[in-house]
Amino acid sequence: MSEHDWFRDNLDLYLAGALTQDEVARLDQHAADCAACAQELARQRLRDQQLGRLCAPVHFAGDWDQRVQARWRKSQRHVPTSVRWALAAAAVLLIGAVGAAANALVQQGMIAFPGGELLQARGPESSIDDVGNIVALVDTSESAAEHRLAENYGDVLLNVKETHTGSVMLGAGANSNNGLVGSFVINERNLARNNLRGLNTDTYHLEGMRANKDGRGAGGMEHPSSLAIIVPEGGRVKTSLTGGIIGGKSQRGAEAGVPGSVTADDTVGIRAGDATKPPVNLEGFQRHKALGLESGDVAARKDRIATIEFDRAPTWGDAVNGKAIQDVTAFSRKQSEKSRDKNDDIRELAKQQSKESAPATNAPTSSPPVGFTEGTTPLVTQSDKSRARLFYDAEDASLAKMNELRAGVEYFRAPTANDGEAIKKGLKQLDDAMGKRSGRGTGVGEKDILAQKGERKPVAEGGPSDGAAGQPEPQAQVAQRKIIRTGDMEFEVSVFDDAVAQITKLIGAIPGAFVATVNSEKLANGKVKGAVVVRVPPEGLDKFVLDLRQALGKTGELKSQKIGSSDVTKQYTDIESRLRAARTMEERLLAIIKNGKGEVKDLIAAERELGVWRTRIEEMEGEIRYYNNQVGLSTLTITVYEKEIRAAAEMVITEHVTMKIEADDVEKSLQTALTAVTEAKGRVTKSDLKQHAAGQLEATLTFQVAPAQAGAVKEKLKTLGIVTHHDAQRQQQAEGGSAPTGDIIRSRSDDVRFDVTLYNVANIQPREAYVLQLVVTDVPAEYRKLLDGVSAAKGQVRVSQLDEKDRTNTFAQLDFDVPAGQRELFDKVVAGLGEIVSRNTTRAGPGETATDRKVGYRLTLKSEASVPPRETLTLNVYSLDVPAAYRKLQDAAAQLKGQVRALNLNEQDRTNVTAQFDVDVLRVDMAALEKLLDEAGEVASRSTSRVQPGEVASDRKVGYRLTLRNQIPPRETLDLNLEVADVERTAMSLAAAVQGVKGRVTAWEGTQDASGKAVVIQLFDVPFSAKELITDQIKAIGKVRGQKIAQNLQAPEGKLATAHINVRLTNVTPIVPSDEGLWPQVRRSLGYAFTLLSVSLMFLIVGVSVLLPWALLGWLGFRLVRRIRNRRQTTPI
Amino acid sequence: MVSYLMVAMNDSDSTLVQRAQRGDRAAFDELVRRTSRLVFARLHLDTGDVHLAEDLLQETLLTAYKSLGQLAEPDKFRAWLLRIAANTAANAFRHDRRQKRTPPDHLRLAAGTAPEPIQRLEDEERRQQVLDVLRALPEEYRLPLWLRYFGGADYETIQAQMGLTNGSLRGLLHRGLKMLREECERAGLTH
């Protein structure tokens, strides 16, 4: 390569600065030497520069590295994505938390807005009108749309309606014609809600009144404190408010202004909140009792309470707006000037009787229905049904003061027809209390009332003139009654004269009384009897009678008393009037005679007539005098007599003998007795002879003999037979009249009376009887043998009965009496009959009729079979072959001639064969039977029962109650829970093993569920001897999860002993299987997730709603500030 | 700065990469210094837009920094970095969401004299032509030539940025400049 070629080839590298220094020098050298090459270099350099310029804008600046580094570092500072996510999550959480907090605040009602209480009270509840009256409130029921607020300025009243929902409706209205004005209706639904929130300090409870239109709600206050009335904070109340405050319940009860005792049940207070205006809203209500107006400062002026009573239902909008009160005020000022010196604080001011015929509707305001007249004229209220009354504080009733009235108004329920009378009564009482005469019911008009008012005077100054005039009248009426009182009394006293003296003394003490007459006479027995007639003024009679009874009662006795009265008013007045007429006639006649006119004949006739009339007059005057006398003094007749003491004249002794004699021959004995009586010169008053059944004879004999003969007769009677009863009674009786006391009383003996009964013993029970129960082998034979024996011994068979129900159960009853001499013989006979199971000897009581000549036997013969054995053995026998044992026993019983009582073999269940075998065998055969039982099986239990000693039972026999069974209770019960791999196969091998040791599989039950869990339950019975072996085998098969061993020591041991093994085989299963599928769990968690999501979303939305306005506000503020700042910067100053 | 200086100029790239992988910020800063122009060149070649290339450079660096741990062979750091740049550019095109980018005054490139607007338009057009010529060249020549003309880099800088030995770069330049000259003459860009 030539130097030129090298030069051109490396020209690019040269320009790029890639050549080494040597090469650069070489190239520079060549360019200096070769012009063409130098030119090529220049051209190439230019081209290179051209290209470089073209690309120049992209050239890296000198500080490229720094800039890249700076920017790189800045980008490094960027928040990493993870942090951003975390921040975002935090922001979301913050928003959510804000939302949750806001939500909670709203829910708890803690977000209060300015004026919140009004907002809450409002709605249907309340409003404040222009003059500051709170005119309405109340209902909080759902149907808020139905409630309007009363906003009729100034004269707004509550207009409460009962809505169809039963709640309260408030409305404004100037129309009272709906008849519902002034009625509150409170229903229960309001109760819960009326406690308006946010009004804690000034919430008053309003008592309601019921609408009265339909009379339905006339019950008055429905629910105390059921409504709230709102009084905003202190100074804000300008005037009054309608509605009420329950004095008793309001916390500011004193301020509520309801004077006196206001009960929650019947009052509603209206409070005038402020001094500037009186309660203007009083008119909307019917009311009939006092409204309390409390003036001024309540605390200081508690004793000066004015009471207003409005009784009318005024026209809506007419006299309201404070006008009535203004009038009252004006009046009270003037009135107070007059009554300043009076002590009465309360004065009736106005009272107006309603005019029934003048309904107060829409009376014009220009002629106010509430008015007052100067002077003493009271406030007059026109009303339709009731009345108005205003009491005021007379002492301090200046206009200014009255304007400061704080009024408490009691609203009572609207009066109903039923209430009317009560109201009138109450008002009358009120009137009386006020010392006024009621003007009610007179129907007088306004002017009349006013006129009457002028005459009225307060109690303090009014004299008792009216009362004094009227008082005597009732007394005169009492005096006009003419009553005559008379009486009779009878006393038994010891001394007559003392009694008369006492009567006289008592009479002397009574003014105007005297003893009229005293009669007395001496009786045959020397006693005195007499009568005292006294005259006593009627008013003293009762007292006298009482005194007399007391005085004479000490020594004597009141035997009878009769006090009577008769009303003669009619007769008296008749006579009086006739007398007046007669006197008139007399006067006329006298006048005729005096005048002397007319003919002589007439005059004579008049004279005669006059005489007749005078006679009549005198008669009548006499009658009147008599009546006056009788009426003026009561007549009491007192009869007194002395007591008499009676004594007996002589004593009479009477003897009475009763005898019962047992005789062999009754008839003969009776004859003997009669002969004896005749010999003793006695009197036979009764004798009879009766023959009863069974040859029983009875004779009765009643006779009387002289006392001297009585003893002989008695002895004679005793010989007749055995005296079984002897009774002698002596009696002494007083006889005759009144022998003087203290004398010796004579006595005499009367004839002795005998009552004798003679009888034979044919039907008399023996004194001693033997009651025997016997067990005999052949009842009928022994029975007949006995009967023969009794008849041979001349005994008497009383009862004989043979009952042969069946061959084994025969029964005989034989009661017989034999002569006492045959007793030993019969004792032997009876003992030979058979086994005596019971023996009882009875004796007749001493009082009973019985004889010793006979002995009684009461035998009960029973066959052997009918008597139970005394001893019974109850055996439980286990036998492997029950039927065989049963049959063997049967054969044995037949062989031993046992008495089989019950037989039962039950083979229904092969594994549980039972047999019942009840047999009675003779005691001697017991051993044979026991041996048989030992062969048949094993006796598991043995119990012996004995019949109670008192009961009939045989000792010759022994009873066996055998129960045979082949189901032998296990001596040991083993529960095994095994866990094995293959349940089914294990079960099979177990069964085989059990059968190998001669055991039995009694149950085998297997289940397998869907989850693959298999359970097999096997029950084995194995011989007790093989128990250990088989248990070990079973345990070796699988894993033992549980085992339980129970031993029954009562079970048989020995050859029949068994063990019971319950095996429960399970395969390996999950320890805690899920009881719920996957899907329900997924579904439930999805549900939770969705709920949580929606709640979170809700919180987020609320949070955003809370924060967004703030963010917006902040952003706008920021923009504004920036703009202002920018403007400042740009605006030249 | 001390640490920066301590990252001596003579440390090899692979050493720096290993140190950066251990969390040495200074080492990575040095790596950035050594390769930022190259990456920028690559991005500019791909996009033809200076500002976009600047943004993508930052993005590429960020990606590289984050995924430096994945680089198994520190020797091939440059190739790896350029691959990231290519991917980043490709992503940028794909999403076409690089509408709003950092203002141009962030990274002021050396500007020539302020030519007239028409001249500017012409220059811009020819510059794009030069870029097209560069793109038409074989892969290995593009970056050194771009650095040479667009980057205005001298030979040492190119060598440092490319991480090549003297001989390799010289050969590349020798052949690349020749091809470029021919292409430019053919395109009428130079005379």
PDB file of N, CA, C and O in Angstrom, chain A residues 9 12-13 15-19 23 44 47-48 51 54-60 64-65 67 69 71-73 76, chain B residues 25 28-29 36-37 40 55 58 65 102 107 109-110 127 130 146 148-150 152 155 170 174 178 180-181 185 190-191:
ATOM      1  N   ASP A   9      -6.998   5.996   3.403  1.00  0.00           N
ATOM      2  CA  ASP A   9      -7.725   4.970   4.141  1.00  0.00           C
ATOM      3  C   ASP A   9      -7.921   5.383   5.608  1.00  0.00           C
ATOM      4  O   ASP A   9      -8.933   5.062   6.225  1.00  0.00           O
ATOM      5  N   ASP A  12     -10.568   9.001   7.800  1.00  0.00           N
ATOM      6  CA  ASP A  12     -11.739   9.026   8.701  1.00  0.00           C
ATOM      7  C   ASP A  12     -11.305   8.837  10.154  1.00  0.00           C
ATOM      8  O   ASP A  12     -11.796   9.559  11.047  1.00  0.00           O
ATOM      9  N   LEU A  13     -10.401   7.881  10.334  1.00  0.00           N
ATOM     10  CA  LEU A  13      -9.957   7.627  11.710  1.00  0.00           C
ATOM     11  C   LEU A  13      -9.221   8.831  12.257  1.00  0.00           C
ATOM     12  O   LEU A  13      -9.339   9.161  13.436  1.00  0.00           O
ATOM     13  N   LEU A  15      -9.783  11.942  11.482  1.00  0.00           N
ATOM     14  CA  LEU A  15     -10.730  12.974  11.861  1.00  0.00           C
ATOM     15  C   LEU A  15     -11.475  12.568  13.132  1.00  0.00           C
ATOM     16  O   LEU A  15     -11.861  13.406  13.944  1.00  0.00           O
ATOM     17  N   ALA A  16     -11.635  11.263  13.297  1.00  0.00           N
ATOM     18  CA  ALA A  16     -12.350  10.800  14.493  1.00  0.00           C
ATOM     19  C   ALA A  16     -11.452  10.755  15.704  1.00  0.00           C
ATOM     20  O   ALA A  16     -11.919  10.475  16.807  1.00  0.00           O
ATOM     21  N   GLY A  17     -10.177  11.028  15.506  1.00  0.00           N
ATOM     22  CA  GLY A  17      -9.261  11.021  16.645  1.00  0.00           C
ATOM     23  C   GLY A  17      -8.909   9.641  17.093  1.00  0.00           C
ATOM     24  O   GLY A  17      -8.559   9.438  18.253  1.00  0.00           O
ATOM     25  N   ALA A  18      -8.967   8.653  16.182  1.00  0.00           N
ATOM     26  CA  ALA A  18      -8.747   7.266  16.592  1.00  0.00           C
ATOM     27  C   ALA A  18      -7.308   6.831  16.326  1.00  0.00           C
ATOM     28  O   ALA A  18      -6.966   5.703  16.657  1.00  0.00           O
ATOM     29  N   LEU A  19      -6.536   7.728  15.732  1.00  0.00           N
ATOM     30  CA  LEU A  19      -5.170   7.300  15.376  1.00  0.00           C
ATOM     31  C   LEU A  19      -4.243   7.568  16.538  1.00  0.00           C
ATOM     32  O   LEU A  19      -4.499   8.470  17.365  1.00  0.00           O
ATOM     33  N   GLU A  23       0.785   7.724  14.211  1.00  0.00           N
ATOM     34  CA  GLU A  23       0.027   7.708  12.952  1.00  0.00           C
ATOM     35  C   GLU A  23      -0.417   9.122  12.604  1.00  0.00           C
ATOM     36  O   GLU A  23      -0.391   9.515  11.440  1.00  0.00           O
ATOM     37  N   GLN A  44     -12.479  16.218   3.320  1.00  0.00           N
ATOM     38  CA  GLN A  44     -13.063  15.241   4.246  1.00  0.00           C
ATOM     39  C   GLN A  44     -13.416  15.890   5.579  1.00  0.00           C
ATOM     40  O   GLN A  44     -14.464  15.621   6.165  1.00  0.00           O
ATOM     41  N   ARG A  47     -16.561  17.789   5.200  1.00  0.00           N
ATOM     42  CA  ARG A  47     -17.718  16.897   5.172  1.00  0.00           C
ATOM     43  C   ARG A  47     -18.061  16.429   6.592  1.00  0.00           C
ATOM     44  O   ARG A  47     -19.221  16.367   6.994  1.00  0.00           O
ATOM     45  N   ASP A  48     -16.979  16.103   7.305  1.00  0.00           N
ATOM     46  CA  ASP A  48     -17.207  15.644   8.678  1.00  0.00           C
ATOM     47  C   ASP A  48     -17.852  16.727   9.525  1.00  0.00           C
ATOM     48  O   ASP A  48     -18.774  16.482  10.299  1.00  0.00           O
ATOM     49  N   LEU A  51     -21.532  17.128   8.672  1.00  0.00           N
ATOM     50  CA  LEU A  51     -22.371  16.103   9.303  1.00  0.00           C
ATOM     51  C   LEU A  51     -22.528  16.382  10.801  1.00  0.00           C
ATOM     52  O   LEU A  51     -23.620  16.240  11.390  1.00  0.00           O
ATOM     53  N   LEU A  54     -24.909  19.118  11.372  1.00  0.00           N
ATOM     54  CA  LEU A  54     -26.286  18.683  11.140  1.00  0.00           C
ATOM     55  C   LEU A  54     -26.861  17.977  12.379  1.00  0.00           C
ATOM     56  O   LEU A  54     -28.039  18.125  12.723  1.00  0.00           O
ATOM     57  N   CYS A  55     -25.999  17.247  13.043  1.00  0.00           N
ATOM     58  CA  CYS A  55     -26.495  16.494  14.215  1.00  0.00           C
ATOM     59  C   CYS A  55     -26.309  17.245  15.517  1.00  0.00           C
ATOM     60  O   CYS A  55     -26.616  16.730  16.601  1.00  0.00           O
ATOM     61  N   ALA A  56     -25.792  18.459  15.396  1.00  0.00           N
ATOM     62  CA  ALA A  56     -25.375  19.185  16.604  1.00  0.00           C
ATOM     63  C   ALA A  56     -26.434  19.340  17.696  1.00  0.00           C
ATOM     64  O   ALA A  56     -26.118  19.232  18.875  1.00  0.00           O
ATOM     65  N   PRO A  57     -27.707  19.595  17.383  1.00  0.00           N
ATOM     66  CA  PRO A  57     -28.676  19.840  18.481  1.00  0.00           C
ATOM     67  C   PRO A  57     -28.740  18.705  19.495  1.00  0.00           C
ATOM     68  O   PRO A  57     -29.206  18.892  20.598  1.00  0.00           O
ATOM     69  N   VAL A  58     -28.330  17.557  19.113  1.00  0.00           N
ATOM     70  CA  VAL A  58     -28.431  16.450  20.044  1.00  0.00           C
ATOM     71  C   VAL A  58     -27.178  16.342  20.897  1.00  0.00           C
ATOM     72  O   VAL A  58     -27.152  15.619  21.881  1.00  0.00           O
ATOM     73  N   HIS A  59     -26.186  17.086  20.553  1.00  0.00           N
ATOM     74  CA  HIS A  59     -24.909  16.938  21.260  1.00  0.00           C
ATOM     75  C   HIS A  59     -25.085  17.029  22.757  1.00  0.00           C
ATOM     76  O   HIS A  59     -25.842  17.851  23.258  1.00  0.00           O
ATOM     77  N   PHE A  60     -24.363  16.195  23.388  1.00  0.00           N
ATOM     78  CA  PHE A  60     -24.422  16.229  24.851  1.00  0.00           C
ATOM     79  C   PHE A  60     -23.757  17.466  25.357  1.00  0.00           C
ATOM     80  O   PHE A  60     -22.692  17.840  24.898  1.00  0.00           O
ATOM     81  N   TRP A  64     -23.814  16.944  31.016  1.00  0.00           N
ATOM     82  CA  TRP A  64     -24.777  15.844  30.783  1.00  0.00           C
ATOM     83  C   TRP A  64     -24.776  14.858  31.934  1.00  0.00           C
ATOM     84  O   TRP A  64     -25.818  14.477  32.466  1.00  0.00           O
ATOM     85  N   ASP A  65     -23.598  14.474  32.330  1.00  0.00           N
ATOM     86  CA  ASP A  65     -23.523  13.461  33.376  1.00  0.00           C
ATOM     87  C   ASP A  65     -24.212  13.925  34.654  1.00  0.00           C
ATOM     88  O   ASP A  65     -24.998  13.207  35.259  1.00  0.00           O
ATOM     89  N   ARG A  67     -26.478  16.118  34.915  1.00  0.00           N
ATOM     90  CA  ARG A  67     -27.940  16.207  34.763  1.00  0.00           C
ATOM     91  C   ARG A  67     -28.569  14.826  34.854  1.00  0.00           C
ATOM     92  O   ARG A  67     -29.597  14.630  35.512  1.00  0.00           O
ATOM     93  N   GLN A  69     -27.414  12.259  36.268  1.00  0.00           N
ATOM     94  CA  GLN A  69     -27.350  11.792  37.658  1.00  0.00           C
ATOM     95  C   GLN A  69     -28.429  12.451  38.513  1.00  0.00           C
ATOM     96  O   GLN A  69     -29.112  11.800  39.321  1.00  0.00           O
ATOM     97  N   ARG A  71     -31.231  13.770  37.629  1.00  0.00           N
ATOM     98  CA  ARG A  71     -32.584  13.303  37.339  1.00  0.00           C
ATOM     99  C   ARG A  71     -32.773  11.871  37.813  1.00  0.00           C
ATOM    100  O   ARG A  71     -33.826  11.487  38.301  1.00  0.00           O
ATOM    101  N   TRP A  72     -31.728  11.132  37.672  1.00  0.00           N
ATOM    102  CA  TRP A  72     -31.783   9.743  38.125  1.00  0.00           C
ATOM    103  C   TRP A  72     -32.040   9.689  39.631  1.00  0.00           C
ATOM    104  O   TRP A  72     -32.896   8.964  40.117  1.00  0.00           O
ATOM    105  N   ARG A  73     -31.303  10.536  40.360  1.00  0.00           N
ATOM    106  CA  ARG A  73     -31.493  10.527  41.809  1.00  0.00           C
ATOM    107  C   ARG A  73     -32.913  10.950  42.168  1.00  0.00           C
ATOM    108  O   ARG A  73     -33.535  10.414  43.074  1.00  0.00           O
ATOM    109  N   GLN A  76     -35.168   8.304  41.703  1.00  0.00           N
ATOM    110  CA  GLN A  76     -34.973   7.336  42.772  1.00  0.00           C
ATOM    111  C   GLN A  76     -35.825   7.669  43.980  1.00  0.00           C
ATOM    112  O   GLN A  76     -36.257   6.806  44.707  1.00  0.00           O
TER     113      GLN A  76
ATOM    114  N   ARG B  25     -24.757   2.347  45.948  1.00  0.00           N
ATOM    115  CA  ARG B  25     -25.369   3.354  45.065  1.00  0.00           C
ATOM    116  C   ARG B  25     -24.295   4.033  44.221  1.00  0.00           C
ATOM    117  O   ARG B  25     -24.474   4.338  43.057  1.00  0.00           O
ATOM    118  N   PHE B  28     -23.381   2.158  41.169  1.00  0.00           N
ATOM    119  CA  PHE B  28     -24.373   2.249  40.097  1.00  0.00           C
ATOM    120  C   PHE B  28     -24.324   3.623  39.438  1.00  0.00           C
ATOM    121  O   PHE B  28     -24.488   3.748  38.226  1.00  0.00           O
ATOM    122  N   ASP B  29     -24.076   4.651  40.271  1.00  0.00           N
ATOM    123  CA  ASP B  29     -23.962   5.988  39.686  1.00  0.00           C
ATOM    124  C   ASP B  29     -22.823   6.023  38.665  1.00  0.00           C
ATOM    125  O   ASP B  29     -22.945   6.637  37.601  1.00  0.00           O
ATOM    126  N   SER B  36     -24.656   6.174  30.227  1.00  0.00           N
ATOM    127  CA  SER B  36     -25.854   6.955  29.949  1.00  0.00           C
ATOM    128  C   SER B  36     -25.893   7.439  28.512  1.00  0.00           C
ATOM    129  O   SER B  36     -26.950   7.406  27.863  1.00  0.00           O
ATOM    130  N   ARG B  37     -24.771   7.840  27.989  1.00  0.00           N
ATOM    131  CA  ARG B  37     -24.750   8.347  26.618  1.00  0.00           C
ATOM    132  C   ARG B  37     -25.088   7.236  25.641  1.00  0.00           C
ATOM    133  O   ARG B  37     -25.842   7.421  24.700  1.00  0.00           O
ATOM    134  N   PHE B  40     -28.695   6.535  25.861  1.00  0.00           N
ATOM    135  CA  PHE B  40     -29.422   7.608  25.203  1.00  0.00           C
ATOM    136  C   PHE B  40     -29.335   7.486  23.694  1.00  0.00           C
ATOM    137  O   PHE B  40     -30.309   7.655  22.973  1.00  0.00           O
ATOM    138  N   ASP B  55     -36.735  10.704  28.632  1.00  0.00           N
ATOM    139  CA  ASP B  55     -37.640  10.050  29.587  1.00  0.00           C
ATOM    140  C   ASP B  55     -37.363   8.560  29.660  1.00  0.00           C
ATOM    141  O   ASP B  55     -37.304   7.964  30.737  1.00  0.00           O
ATOM    142  N   GLN B  58     -34.374   7.584  31.716  1.00  0.00           N
ATOM    143  CA  GLN B  58     -34.634   7.457  33.155  1.00  0.00           C
ATOM    144  C   GLN B  58     -35.359   6.164  33.477  1.00  0.00           C
ATOM    145  O   GLN B  58     -35.045   5.479  34.436  1.00  0.00           O
ATOM    146  N   TYR B  65     -31.905  -0.628  37.561  1.00  0.00           N
ATOM    147  CA  TYR B  65     -31.538  -0.587  38.983  1.00  0.00           C
ATOM    148  C   TYR B  65     -32.346  -1.602  39.779  1.00  0.00           C
ATOM    149  O   TYR B  65     -31.827  -2.284  40.634  1.00  0.00           O
ATOM    150  N   THR B 102     -41.708  15.166  30.491  1.00  0.00           N
ATOM    151  CA  THR B 102     -41.017  16.254  31.174  1.00  0.00           C
ATOM    152  C   THR B 102     -40.748  17.410  30.218  1.00  0.00           C
ATOM    153  O   THR B 102     -40.459  17.192  29.047  1.00  0.00           O
ATOM    154  N   LEU B 107     -33.497  18.957  30.533  1.00  0.00           N
ATOM    155  CA  LEU B 107     -32.169  18.478  30.126  1.00  0.00           C
ATOM    156  C   LEU B 107     -31.795  19.241  28.863  1.00  0.00           C
ATOM    157  O   LEU B 107     -32.260  18.945  27.785  1.00  0.00           O
ATOM    158  N   LEU B 109     -29.912  20.260  25.984  1.00  0.00           N
ATOM    159  CA  LEU B 109     -28.850  19.743  25.120  1.00  0.00           C
ATOM    160  C   LEU B 109     -28.119  20.920  24.463  1.00  0.00           C
ATOM    161  O   LEU B 109     -28.676  22.009  24.340  1.00  0.00           O
ATOM    162  N   ALA B 110     -26.955  20.633  24.101  1.00  0.00           N
ATOM    163  CA  ALA B 110     -26.179  21.715  23.457  1.00  0.00           C
ATOM    164  C   ALA B 110     -26.858  22.130  22.171  1.00  0.00           C
ATOM    165  O   ALA B 110     -27.163  21.308  21.323  1.00  0.00           O
ATOM    166  N   ARG B 127     -31.520  16.127   9.592  1.00  0.00           N
ATOM    167  CA  ARG B 127     -31.075  15.355  10.749  1.00  0.00           C
ATOM    168  C   ARG B 127     -31.788  13.991  10.782  1.00  0.00           C
ATOM    169  O   ARG B 127     -31.191  12.958  11.041  1.00  0.00           O
ATOM    170  N   VAL B 130     -30.192  11.795   8.393  1.00  0.00           N
ATOM    171  CA  VAL B 130     -28.958  11.205   8.898  1.00  0.00           C
ATOM    172  C   VAL B 130     -29.291  10.018   9.813  1.00  0.00           C
ATOM    173  O   VAL B 130     -28.668   8.958   9.736  1.00  0.00           O
ATOM    174  N   TRP B 146     -23.319   7.173  16.020  1.00  0.00           N
ATOM    175  CA  TRP B 146     -24.264   8.148  16.628  1.00  0.00           C
ATOM    176  C   TRP B 146     -23.506   8.987  17.654  1.00  0.00           C
ATOM    177  O   TRP B 146     -23.640  10.204  17.708  1.00  0.00           O
ATOM    178  N   ARG B 148     -20.489   9.586  17.777  1.00  0.00           N
ATOM    179  CA  ARG B 148     -19.511  10.436  17.119  1.00  0.00           C
ATOM    180  C   ARG B 148     -20.141  11.727  16.637  1.00  0.00           C
ATOM    181  O   ARG B 148     -19.611  12.814  16.888  1.00  0.00           O
ATOM    182  N   TYR B 149     -21.305  11.622  15.967  1.00  0.00           N
ATOM    183  CA  TYR B 149     -21.875  12.810  15.359  1.00  0.00           C
ATOM    184  C   TYR B 149     -22.968  13.424  16.222  1.00  0.00           C
ATOM    185  O   TYR B 149     -22.927  14.610  16.533  1.00  0.00           O
ATOM    186  N   PHE B 150     -23.970  12.643  16.615  1.00  0.00           N
ATOM    187  CA  PHE B 150     -25.069  13.219  17.411  1.00  0.00           C
ATOM    188  C   PHE B 150     -24.611  13.541  18.813  1.00  0.00           C
ATOM    189  O   PHE B 150     -24.921  14.578  19.357  1.00  0.00           O
ATOM    190  N   GLY B 152     -21.478  13.999  19.636  1.00  0.00           N
ATOM    191  CA  GLY B 152     -20.323  14.890  19.617  1.00  0.00           C
ATOM    192  C   GLY B 152     -19.199  14.381  20.491  1.00  0.00           C
ATOM    193  O   GLY B 152     -18.434  15.147  21.060  1.00  0.00           O
ATOM    194  N   TYR B 155     -13.100  10.292  20.725  1.00  0.00           N
ATOM    195  CA  TYR B 155     -12.786   8.860  20.605  1.00  0.00           C
ATOM    196  C   TYR B 155     -12.760   8.180  21.963  1.00  0.00           C
ATOM    197  O   TYR B 155     -13.325   7.109  22.149  1.00  0.00           O
ATOM    198  N   ARG B 170     -11.621   0.996  16.818  1.00  0.00           N
ATOM    199  CA  ARG B 170     -10.965   1.560  15.633  1.00  0.00           C
ATOM    200  C   ARG B 170     -11.440   0.869  14.372  1.00  0.00           C
ATOM    201  O   ARG B 170     -11.788   1.506  13.388  1.00  0.00           O
ATOM    202  N   HIS B 174     -13.553   2.568  11.506  1.00  0.00           N
ATOM    203  CA  HIS B 174     -12.955   2.585  10.165  1.00  0.00           C
ATOM    204  C   HIS B 174     -13.978   2.178   9.126  1.00  0.00           C
ATOM    205  O   HIS B 174     -14.236   2.890   8.158  1.00  0.00           O
ATOM    206  N   LYS B 178     -16.695   4.806   6.760  1.00  0.00           N
ATOM    207  CA  LYS B 178     -16.643   4.669   5.308  1.00  0.00           C
ATOM    208  C   LYS B 178     -18.049   4.452   4.759  1.00  0.00           C
ATOM    209  O   LYS B 178     -18.480   5.116   3.820  1.00  0.00           O
ATOM    210  N   LEU B 180     -20.820   5.176   6.232  1.00  0.00           N
ATOM    211  CA  LEU B 180     -21.644   6.368   6.457  1.00  0.00           C
ATOM    212  C   LEU B 180     -21.380   7.413   5.374  1.00  0.00           C
ATOM    213  O   LEU B 180     -22.322   8.029   4.850  1.00  0.00           O
ATOM    214  N   ARG B 181     -20.079   7.589   5.065  1.00  0.00           N
ATOM    215  CA  ARG B 181     -19.738   8.593   4.065  1.00  0.00           C
ATOM    216  C   ARG B 181     -20.383   8.253   2.727  1.00  0.00           C
ATOM    217  O   ARG B 181     -20.984   9.085   2.072  1.00  0.00           O
ATOM    218  N   GLU B 185     -23.236  10.422   0.994  1.00  0.00           N
ATOM    219  CA  GLU B 185     -23.043  10.967  -0.342  1.00  0.00           C
ATOM    220  C   GLU B 185     -24.157  10.517  -1.247  1.00  0.00           C
ATOM    221  O   GLU B 185     -24.704  11.284  -2.033  1.00  0.00           O
ATOM    222  N   THR B 190     -24.037  14.974   2.121  1.00  0.00           N
ATOM    223  CA  THR B 190     -22.734  15.644   2.072  1.00  0.00           C
ATOM    224  C   THR B 190     -22.239  15.622   0.636  1.00  0.00           C
ATOM    225  O   THR B 190     -22.732  14.856  -0.185  1.00  0.00           O
ATOM    226  N   HIS B 191     -21.274  16.447   0.418  1.00  0.00           N
ATOM    227  CA  HIS B 191     -20.768  16.534  -0.952  1.00  0.00           C
ATOM    228  C   HIS B 191     -19.357  16.052  -1.013  1.00  0.00           C
ATOM    229  O   HIS B 191     -18.582  16.272  -0.087  1.00  0.00           O
TER     230      HIS B 191
END
